[in-house]
CSV table of N, CA and C in Angstrom, one decimal:
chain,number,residue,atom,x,y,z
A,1,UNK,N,29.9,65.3,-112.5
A,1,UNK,CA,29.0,64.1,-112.7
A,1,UNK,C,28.7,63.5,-111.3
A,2,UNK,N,27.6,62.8,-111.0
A,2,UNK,CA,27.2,61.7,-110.4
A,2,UNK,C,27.4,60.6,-110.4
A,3,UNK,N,28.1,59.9,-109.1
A,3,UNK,CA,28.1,58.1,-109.3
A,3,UNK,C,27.9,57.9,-108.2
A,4,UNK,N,27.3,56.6,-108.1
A,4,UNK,CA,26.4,55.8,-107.7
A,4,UNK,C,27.3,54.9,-106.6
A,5,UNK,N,27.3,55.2,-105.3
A,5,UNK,CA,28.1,54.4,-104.8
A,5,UNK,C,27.5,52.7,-104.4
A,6,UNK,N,26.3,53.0,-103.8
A,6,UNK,CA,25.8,51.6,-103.5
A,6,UNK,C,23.8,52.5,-103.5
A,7,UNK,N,22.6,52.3,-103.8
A,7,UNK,CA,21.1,52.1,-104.2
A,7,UNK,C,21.2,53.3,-102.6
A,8,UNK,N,20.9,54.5,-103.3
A,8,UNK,CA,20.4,55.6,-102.2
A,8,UNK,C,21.6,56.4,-101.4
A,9,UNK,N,23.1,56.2,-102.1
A,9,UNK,CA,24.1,57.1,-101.9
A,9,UNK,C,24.9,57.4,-103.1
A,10,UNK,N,24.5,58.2,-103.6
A,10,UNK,CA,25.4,59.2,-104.2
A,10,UNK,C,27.2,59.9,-104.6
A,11,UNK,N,28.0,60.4,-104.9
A,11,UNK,CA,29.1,61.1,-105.1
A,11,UNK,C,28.8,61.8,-105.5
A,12,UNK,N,29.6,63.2,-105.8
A,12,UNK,CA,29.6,64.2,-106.5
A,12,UNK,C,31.3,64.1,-107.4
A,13,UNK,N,31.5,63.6,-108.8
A,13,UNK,CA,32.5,63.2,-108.8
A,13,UNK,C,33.1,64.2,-110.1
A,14,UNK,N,34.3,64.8,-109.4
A,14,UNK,CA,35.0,65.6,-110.7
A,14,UNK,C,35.7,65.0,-111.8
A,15,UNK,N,35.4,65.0,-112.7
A,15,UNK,CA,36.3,64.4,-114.1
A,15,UNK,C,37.6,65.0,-114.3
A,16,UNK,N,38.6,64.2,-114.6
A,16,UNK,CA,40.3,64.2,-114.4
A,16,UNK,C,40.4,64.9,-115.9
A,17,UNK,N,41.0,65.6,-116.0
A,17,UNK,CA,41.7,66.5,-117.4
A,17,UNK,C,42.2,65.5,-118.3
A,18,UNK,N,42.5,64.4,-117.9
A,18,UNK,CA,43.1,63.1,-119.0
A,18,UNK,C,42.0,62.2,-119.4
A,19,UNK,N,41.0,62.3,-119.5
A,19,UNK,CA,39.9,61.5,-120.0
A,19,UNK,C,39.5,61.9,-121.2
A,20,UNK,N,39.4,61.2,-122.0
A,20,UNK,CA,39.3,61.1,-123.6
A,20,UNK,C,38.0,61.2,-123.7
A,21,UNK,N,36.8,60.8,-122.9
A,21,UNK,CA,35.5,60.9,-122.8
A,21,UNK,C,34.5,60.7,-121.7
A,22,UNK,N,33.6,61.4,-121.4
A,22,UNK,CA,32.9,61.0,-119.8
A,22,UNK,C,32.6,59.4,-120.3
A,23,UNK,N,32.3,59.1,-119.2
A,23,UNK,CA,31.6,58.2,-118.7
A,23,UNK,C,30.3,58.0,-119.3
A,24,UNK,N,29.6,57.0,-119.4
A,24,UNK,CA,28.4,57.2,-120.2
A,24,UNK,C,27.1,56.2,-119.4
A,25,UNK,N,26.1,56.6,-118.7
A,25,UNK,CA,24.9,56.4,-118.3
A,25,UNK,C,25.2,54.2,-118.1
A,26,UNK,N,25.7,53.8,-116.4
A,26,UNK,CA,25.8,52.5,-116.8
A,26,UNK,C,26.5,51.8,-116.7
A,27,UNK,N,28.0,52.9,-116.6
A,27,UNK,CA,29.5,52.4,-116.8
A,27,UNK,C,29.7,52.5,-115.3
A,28,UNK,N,30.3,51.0,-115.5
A,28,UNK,CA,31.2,51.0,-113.7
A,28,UNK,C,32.5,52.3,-114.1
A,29,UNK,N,33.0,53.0,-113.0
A,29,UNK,CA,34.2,53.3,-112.8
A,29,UNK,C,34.3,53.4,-111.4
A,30,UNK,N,36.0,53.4,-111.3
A,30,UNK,CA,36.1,53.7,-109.8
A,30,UNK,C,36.3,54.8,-109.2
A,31,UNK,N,35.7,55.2,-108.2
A,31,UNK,CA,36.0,57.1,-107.5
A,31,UNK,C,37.3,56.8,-106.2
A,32,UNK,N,37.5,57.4,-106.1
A,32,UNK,CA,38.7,57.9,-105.3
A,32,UNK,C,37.7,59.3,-104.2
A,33,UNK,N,37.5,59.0,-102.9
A,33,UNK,CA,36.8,59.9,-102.0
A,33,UNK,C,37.9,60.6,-101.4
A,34,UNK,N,37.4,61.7,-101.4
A,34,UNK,CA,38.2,63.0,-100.6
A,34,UNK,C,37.9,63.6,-99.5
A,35,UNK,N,36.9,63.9,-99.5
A,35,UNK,CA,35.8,64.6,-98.6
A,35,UNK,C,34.3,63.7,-98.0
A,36,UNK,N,33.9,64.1,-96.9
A,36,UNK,CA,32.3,63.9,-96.5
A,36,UNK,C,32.1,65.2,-96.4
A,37,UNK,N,31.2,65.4,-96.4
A,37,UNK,CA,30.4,66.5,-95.2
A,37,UNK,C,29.3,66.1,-94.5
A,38,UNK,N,28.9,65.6,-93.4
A,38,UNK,CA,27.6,64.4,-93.2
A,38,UNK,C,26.7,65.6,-92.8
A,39,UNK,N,27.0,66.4,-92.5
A,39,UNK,CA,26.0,67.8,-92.1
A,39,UNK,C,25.2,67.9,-93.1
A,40,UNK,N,25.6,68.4,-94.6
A,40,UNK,CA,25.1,68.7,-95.6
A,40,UNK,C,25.0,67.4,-96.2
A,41,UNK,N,24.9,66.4,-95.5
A,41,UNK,CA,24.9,65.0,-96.7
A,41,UNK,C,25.5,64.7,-98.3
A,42,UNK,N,26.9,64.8,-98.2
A,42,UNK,CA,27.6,65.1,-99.6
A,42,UNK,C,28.8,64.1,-99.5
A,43,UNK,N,29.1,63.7,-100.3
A,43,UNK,CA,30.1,63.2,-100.6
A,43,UNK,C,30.9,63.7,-101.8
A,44,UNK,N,32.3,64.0,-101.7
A,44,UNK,CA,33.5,64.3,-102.9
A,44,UNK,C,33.5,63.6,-103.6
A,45,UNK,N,33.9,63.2,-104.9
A,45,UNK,CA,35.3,62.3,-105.0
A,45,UNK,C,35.8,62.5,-106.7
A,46,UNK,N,36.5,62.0,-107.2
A,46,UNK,CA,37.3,62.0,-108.1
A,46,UNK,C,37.2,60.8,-108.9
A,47,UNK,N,37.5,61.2,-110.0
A,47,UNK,CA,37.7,59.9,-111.0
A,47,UNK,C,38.7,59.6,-111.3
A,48,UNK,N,38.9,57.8,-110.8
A,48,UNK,CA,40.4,57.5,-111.3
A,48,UNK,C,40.2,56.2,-112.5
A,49,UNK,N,39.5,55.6,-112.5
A,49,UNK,CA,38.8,54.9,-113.5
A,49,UNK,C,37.7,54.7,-114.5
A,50,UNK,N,37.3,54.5,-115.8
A,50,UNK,CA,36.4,54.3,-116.4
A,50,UNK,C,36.2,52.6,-116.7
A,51,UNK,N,35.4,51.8,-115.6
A,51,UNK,CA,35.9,49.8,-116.5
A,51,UNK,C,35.1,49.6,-117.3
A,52,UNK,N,33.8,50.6,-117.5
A,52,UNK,CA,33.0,50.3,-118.8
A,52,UNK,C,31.5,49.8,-118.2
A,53,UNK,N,31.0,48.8,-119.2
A,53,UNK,CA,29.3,48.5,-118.8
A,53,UNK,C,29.5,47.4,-118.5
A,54,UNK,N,28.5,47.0,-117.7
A,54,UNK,CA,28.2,45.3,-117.5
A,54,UNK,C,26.9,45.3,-117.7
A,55,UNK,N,27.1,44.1,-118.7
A,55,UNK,CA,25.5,43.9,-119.6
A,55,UNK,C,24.6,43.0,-118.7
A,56,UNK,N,25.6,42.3,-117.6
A,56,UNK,CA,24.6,41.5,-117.0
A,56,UNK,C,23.8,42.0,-116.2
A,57,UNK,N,23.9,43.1,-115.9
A,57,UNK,CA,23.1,44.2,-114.9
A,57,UNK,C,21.4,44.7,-115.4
């Protein structure tokens, strides 16, 4: 999956074997970064949280 670090950067983020359900279009969670590559413009990272939606957004 894709998350959204801050408006024009990206993650590439692997989903943890202990998640009951992805993430769904909207939902804050938190990544955990592993890697850059600034060559290839890429970012790693991992999922270590799902906190849900914020409606005020």
């Amino acid at each position: 999956m894709f998350a959204s670090i801050k408006q024009g950067v990206d993650t590439i983020c692997i989903l943890p074997t202990w998640l009951d359900r992805p993430p769904l279009p909207g939902d804050k969670v938190v990544v955990k970064i592993y890697k850059i590559i600034p060559e290839k413009r890429k970012i790693y990272s991992t999922l270590i949280k799902v906190i849900g939606s914020d409606a005020s957004e």
